Coordinates of C-alpha atoms in Angstrom, one line a residue:
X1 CA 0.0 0.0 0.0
X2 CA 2.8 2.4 1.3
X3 CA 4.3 1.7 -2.2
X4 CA 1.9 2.5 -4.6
X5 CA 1.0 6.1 -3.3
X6 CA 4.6 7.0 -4.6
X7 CA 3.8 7.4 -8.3
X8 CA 0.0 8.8 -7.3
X9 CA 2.0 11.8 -4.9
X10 CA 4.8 12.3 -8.0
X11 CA 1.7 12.6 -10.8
X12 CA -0.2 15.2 -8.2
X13 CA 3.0 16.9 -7.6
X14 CA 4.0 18.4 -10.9
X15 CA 2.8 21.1 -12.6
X16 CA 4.0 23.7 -10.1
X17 CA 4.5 26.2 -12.6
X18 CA 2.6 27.6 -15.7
X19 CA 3.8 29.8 -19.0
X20 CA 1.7 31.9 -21.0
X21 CA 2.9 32.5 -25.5
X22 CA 2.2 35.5 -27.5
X23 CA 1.3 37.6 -25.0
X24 CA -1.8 35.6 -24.2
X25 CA -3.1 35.6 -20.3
X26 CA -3.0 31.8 -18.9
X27 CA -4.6 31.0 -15.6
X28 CA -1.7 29.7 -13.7
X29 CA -4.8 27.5 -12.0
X30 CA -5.9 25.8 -14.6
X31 CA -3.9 23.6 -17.6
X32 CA -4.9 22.3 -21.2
X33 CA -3.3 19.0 -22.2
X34 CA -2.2 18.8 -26.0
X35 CA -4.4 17.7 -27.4
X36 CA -6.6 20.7 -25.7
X37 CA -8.9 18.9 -23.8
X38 CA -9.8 20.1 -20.1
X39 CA -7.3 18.8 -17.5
X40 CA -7.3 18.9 -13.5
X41 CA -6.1 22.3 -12.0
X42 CA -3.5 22.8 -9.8
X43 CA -5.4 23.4 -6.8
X44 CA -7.3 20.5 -7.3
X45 CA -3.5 18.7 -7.9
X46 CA -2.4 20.4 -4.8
X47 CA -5.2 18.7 -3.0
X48 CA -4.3 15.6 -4.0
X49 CA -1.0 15.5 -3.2
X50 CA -1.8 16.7 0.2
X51 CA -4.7 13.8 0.6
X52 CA -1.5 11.4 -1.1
X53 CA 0.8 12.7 1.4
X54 CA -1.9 12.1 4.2
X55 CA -2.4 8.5 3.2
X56 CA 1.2 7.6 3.5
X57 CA 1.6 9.1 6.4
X58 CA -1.3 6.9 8.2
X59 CA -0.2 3.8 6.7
X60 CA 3.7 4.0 7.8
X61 CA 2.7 6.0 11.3
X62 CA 0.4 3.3 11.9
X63 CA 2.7 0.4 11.2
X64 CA 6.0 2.1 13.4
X65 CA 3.4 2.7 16.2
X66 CA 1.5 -0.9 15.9
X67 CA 2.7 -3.8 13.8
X68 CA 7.4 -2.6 13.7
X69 CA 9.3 -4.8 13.8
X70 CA 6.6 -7.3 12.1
X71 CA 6.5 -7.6 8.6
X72 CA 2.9 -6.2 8.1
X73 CA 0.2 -4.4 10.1
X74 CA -2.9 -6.1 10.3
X75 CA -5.2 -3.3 9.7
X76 CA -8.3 -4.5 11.4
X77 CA -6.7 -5.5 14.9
X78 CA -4.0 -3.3 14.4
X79 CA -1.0 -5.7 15.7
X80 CA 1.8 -6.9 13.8
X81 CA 1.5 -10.1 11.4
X82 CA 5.1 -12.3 12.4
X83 CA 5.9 -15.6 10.8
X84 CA 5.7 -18.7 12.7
X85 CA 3.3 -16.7 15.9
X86 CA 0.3 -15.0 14.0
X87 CA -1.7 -17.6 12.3
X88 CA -1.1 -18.6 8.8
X89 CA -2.7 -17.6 5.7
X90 CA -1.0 -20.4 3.3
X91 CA 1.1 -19.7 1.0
X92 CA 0.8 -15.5 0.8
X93 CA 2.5 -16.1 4.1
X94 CA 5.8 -17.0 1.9
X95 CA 6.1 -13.5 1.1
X96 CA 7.1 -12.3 5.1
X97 CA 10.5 -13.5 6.5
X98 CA 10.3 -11.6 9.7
X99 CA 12.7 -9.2 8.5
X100 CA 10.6 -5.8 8.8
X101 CA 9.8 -5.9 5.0
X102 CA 6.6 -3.2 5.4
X103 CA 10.0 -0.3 6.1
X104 CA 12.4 -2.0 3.7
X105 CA 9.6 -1.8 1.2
X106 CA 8.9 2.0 2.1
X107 CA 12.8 3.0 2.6
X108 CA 12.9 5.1 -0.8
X109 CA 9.7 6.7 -0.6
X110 CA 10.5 8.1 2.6
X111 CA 13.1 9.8 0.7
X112 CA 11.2 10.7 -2.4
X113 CA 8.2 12.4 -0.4
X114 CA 11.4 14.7 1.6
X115 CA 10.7 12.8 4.9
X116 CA 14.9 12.7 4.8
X117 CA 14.7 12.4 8.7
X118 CA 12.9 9.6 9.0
X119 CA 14.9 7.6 6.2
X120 CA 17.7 8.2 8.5
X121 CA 16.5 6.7 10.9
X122 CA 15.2 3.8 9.2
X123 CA 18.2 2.9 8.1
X124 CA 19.9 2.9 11.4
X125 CA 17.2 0.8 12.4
X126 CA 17.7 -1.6 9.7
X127 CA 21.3 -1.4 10.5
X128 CA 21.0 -2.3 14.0
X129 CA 18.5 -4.5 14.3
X130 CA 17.4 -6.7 10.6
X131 CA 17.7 -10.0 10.7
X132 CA 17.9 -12.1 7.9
X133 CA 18.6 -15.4 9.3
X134 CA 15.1 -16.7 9.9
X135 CA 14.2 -20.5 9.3
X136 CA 11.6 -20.2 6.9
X137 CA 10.8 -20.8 3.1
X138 CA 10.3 -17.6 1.4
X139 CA 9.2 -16.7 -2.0
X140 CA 12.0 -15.9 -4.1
X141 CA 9.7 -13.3 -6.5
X142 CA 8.6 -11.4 -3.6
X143 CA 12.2 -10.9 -1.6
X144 CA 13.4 -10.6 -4.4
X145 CA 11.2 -7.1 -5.4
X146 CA 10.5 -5.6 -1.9
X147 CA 13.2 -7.0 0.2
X148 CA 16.0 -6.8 -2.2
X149 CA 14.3 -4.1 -4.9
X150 CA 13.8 -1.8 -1.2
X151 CA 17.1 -2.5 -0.2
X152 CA 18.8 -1.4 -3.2
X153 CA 16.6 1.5 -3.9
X154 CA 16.7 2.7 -0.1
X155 CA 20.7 2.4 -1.2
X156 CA 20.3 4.5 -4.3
X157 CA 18.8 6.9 -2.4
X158 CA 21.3 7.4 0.6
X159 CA 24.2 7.8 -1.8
X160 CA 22.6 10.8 -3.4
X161 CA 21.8 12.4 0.1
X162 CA 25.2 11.7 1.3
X163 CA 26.5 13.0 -1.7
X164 CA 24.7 16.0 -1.0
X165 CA 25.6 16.0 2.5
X166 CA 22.3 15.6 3.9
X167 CA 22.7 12.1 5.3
X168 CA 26.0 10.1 6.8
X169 CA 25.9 6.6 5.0
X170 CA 28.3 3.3 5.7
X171 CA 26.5 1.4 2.5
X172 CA 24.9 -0.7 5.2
X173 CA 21.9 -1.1 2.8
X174 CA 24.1 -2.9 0.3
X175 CA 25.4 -5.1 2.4
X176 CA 22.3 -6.5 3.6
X177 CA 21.2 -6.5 0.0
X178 CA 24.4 -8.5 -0.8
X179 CA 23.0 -11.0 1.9
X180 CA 19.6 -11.4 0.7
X181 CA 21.6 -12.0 -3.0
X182 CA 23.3 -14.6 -1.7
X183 CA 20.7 -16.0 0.2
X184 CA 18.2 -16.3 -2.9
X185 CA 21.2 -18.0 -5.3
X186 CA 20.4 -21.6 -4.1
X187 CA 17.1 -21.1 -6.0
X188 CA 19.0 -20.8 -9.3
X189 CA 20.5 -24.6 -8.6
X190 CA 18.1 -26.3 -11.5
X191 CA 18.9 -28.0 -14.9
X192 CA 17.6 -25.3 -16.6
X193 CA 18.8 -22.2 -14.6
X194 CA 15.3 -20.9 -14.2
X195 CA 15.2 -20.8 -10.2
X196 CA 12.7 -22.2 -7.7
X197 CA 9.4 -20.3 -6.6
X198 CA 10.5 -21.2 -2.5
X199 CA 14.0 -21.2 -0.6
X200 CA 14.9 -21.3 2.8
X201 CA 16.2 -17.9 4.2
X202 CA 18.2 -19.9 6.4
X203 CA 19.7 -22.6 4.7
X204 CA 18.8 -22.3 1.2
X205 CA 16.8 -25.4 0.9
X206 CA 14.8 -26.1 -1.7
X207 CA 11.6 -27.9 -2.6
X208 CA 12.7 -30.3 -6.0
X209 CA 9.5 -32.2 -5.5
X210 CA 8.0 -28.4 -6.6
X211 CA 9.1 -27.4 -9.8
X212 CA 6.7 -25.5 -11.3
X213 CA 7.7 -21.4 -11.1
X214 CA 5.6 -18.4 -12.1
X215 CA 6.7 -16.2 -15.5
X216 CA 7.7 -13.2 -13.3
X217 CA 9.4 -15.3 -10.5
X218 CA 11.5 -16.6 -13.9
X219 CA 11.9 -13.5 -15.8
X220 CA 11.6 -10.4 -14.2
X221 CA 14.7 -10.8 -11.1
X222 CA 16.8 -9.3 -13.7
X223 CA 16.5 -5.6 -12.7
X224 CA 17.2 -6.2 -9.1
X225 CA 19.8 -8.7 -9.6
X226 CA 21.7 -7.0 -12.6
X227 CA 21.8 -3.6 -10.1
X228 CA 23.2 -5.8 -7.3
X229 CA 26.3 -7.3 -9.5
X230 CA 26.5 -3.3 -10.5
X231 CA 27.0 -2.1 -7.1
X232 CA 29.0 -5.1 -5.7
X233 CA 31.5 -5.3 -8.5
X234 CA 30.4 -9.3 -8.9
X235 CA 28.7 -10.7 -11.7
X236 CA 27.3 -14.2 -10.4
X237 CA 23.8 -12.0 -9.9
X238 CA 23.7 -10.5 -13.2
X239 CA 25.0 -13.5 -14.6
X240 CA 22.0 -16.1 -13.4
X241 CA 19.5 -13.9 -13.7
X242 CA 20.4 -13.6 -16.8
X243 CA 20.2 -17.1 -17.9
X244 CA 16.6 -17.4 -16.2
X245 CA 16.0 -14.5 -18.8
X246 CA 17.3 -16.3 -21.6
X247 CA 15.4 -19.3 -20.7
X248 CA 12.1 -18.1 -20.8
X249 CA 12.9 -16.5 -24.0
X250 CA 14.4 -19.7 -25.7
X251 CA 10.7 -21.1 -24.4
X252 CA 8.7 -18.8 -25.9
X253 CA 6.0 -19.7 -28.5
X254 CA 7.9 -19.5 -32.0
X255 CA 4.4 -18.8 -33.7
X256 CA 3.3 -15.7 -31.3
X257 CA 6.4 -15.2 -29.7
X258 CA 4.1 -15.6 -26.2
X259 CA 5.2 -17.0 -22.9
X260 CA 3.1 -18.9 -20.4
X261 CA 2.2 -17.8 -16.9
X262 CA 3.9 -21.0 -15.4
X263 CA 6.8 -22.9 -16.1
X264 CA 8.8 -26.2 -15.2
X265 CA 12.3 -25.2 -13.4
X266 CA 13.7 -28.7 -14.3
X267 CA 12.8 -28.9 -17.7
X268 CA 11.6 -25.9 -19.1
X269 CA 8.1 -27.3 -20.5
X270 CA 5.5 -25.3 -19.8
X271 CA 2.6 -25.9 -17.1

């Protein structure tokens, strides 16, 4: 939820200044769109942005004050939702690893929407306190885009404060990124290269009696892990989420040039 308000607060949030040509008087409150229809003022923007701004604000106060160090809040008793001790909800559980994923997930918005403060000191949280050694299977697709997407962003984002001298940074982001890294290769160990859907945080077991893996679990860990081997100076991230890439291509339909939505990690038939 935190997330997605990002891009809603950015689209409300430009705009801020207007033009006028030829001498022509333009209402710096109001805005055609090229191809002169109507669009929303800025007043009307301004309001939304606030009500965006608002909306963030309750989800992340709520879960520091109710649900931290927990993975999620639990919005209707307002307590935090920890493997293994709140009651599970199947396999949409794989997603938490008790390693306070709702503030990884939210570390680079904080900074977008100038709450620079308090992604300070989230990060010294995270630095002092994450734990990524928890004894459950997680899904590789989902660590993959909020744990390690968050951690790497939430990195991005620090070296451009400290480069501006807002901020004092160690890279401790990275190097719990590197971790989760490491902790997700074991899922690439398949015939095909295409890598498991599940994997222990702890000991990077994995399921071989469950092949099957979703499209995006397959395909999409390129951006995250490409970035990783970027900032780490190692290829072995790049390089196997790479070859899942290549794998799904290879499988593509040669008459549509289509994929499938799940896929056999041993043998590379579709499901």
């Amino acid at each position: 939820m935190i997330k997605c308000l990002l891009g809603i607060c950015i689209l409300f949030a430009a705009g801020s200044h207007h033009h006028s040509q030829g001498g022509a008087h333009v209402n710096p409150n109001h805005v055609k769109s090229t191809s002169g229809h109507d669009e929303v003022d800025f007043a009307e923007k301004k309001r939304l942005k606030d009500k965006t701004l608002e909306m963030f604000n309750h989800a992340y106060s709520n879960y520091m004050k109710n649900a931290y160090p927990a993975d999620e809040l639990m919005p209707l008793t307002c307590k935090g939702r920890t493997r293994g001790r709140t009651p599970s909800r199947g396999d949409v559980d794989d997603a938490l690893g008790n390693f306070q994923l709702t503030l990884v997930d939210a570390l680079d918005t904080l900074a977008f929407l100038g709450y620079i403060d308090e992604f300070n000191s989230a990060i010294r949280k995270i630095n002092s306190t994450l734990n990524l050694d928890g004894d459950c299977m997680i899904s590789t697709f989902e660590t993959n885009i909020r744990m390690l997407g968050g951690l790497l962003g939430g990195h991005s984002v620090a070296l451009d404060l400290a480069d501006q001298g807002k901020i004092k940074y160690d890279n401790c982001l990275l190097r719990f990124a590197k971790i989760i890294g490491d902790k997700l290769i074991p899922a690439f160990n398949t015939s095909t290269g295409i890598p498991f859907s599940r994997v222990n945080l702890k000991t990077g077991y994995v399921k071989k009696t469950q092949p099957e893996t979703c499209t995006a679990c397959a395909g999409t860990l390129i951006l995250e892990f490409a970035a990783l081997s970027r900032y780490t100076k190692d290829p072995i991230y790049e390089e196997k989420a790479r070859k899942a890439l290549d794998q799904i291509w290879v499988k593509r339909h040669q008459g549509t040039g289509l994929v499938g939505t799940v896929i056999n990690t041993a043998n590379g038939d579709w499901v």
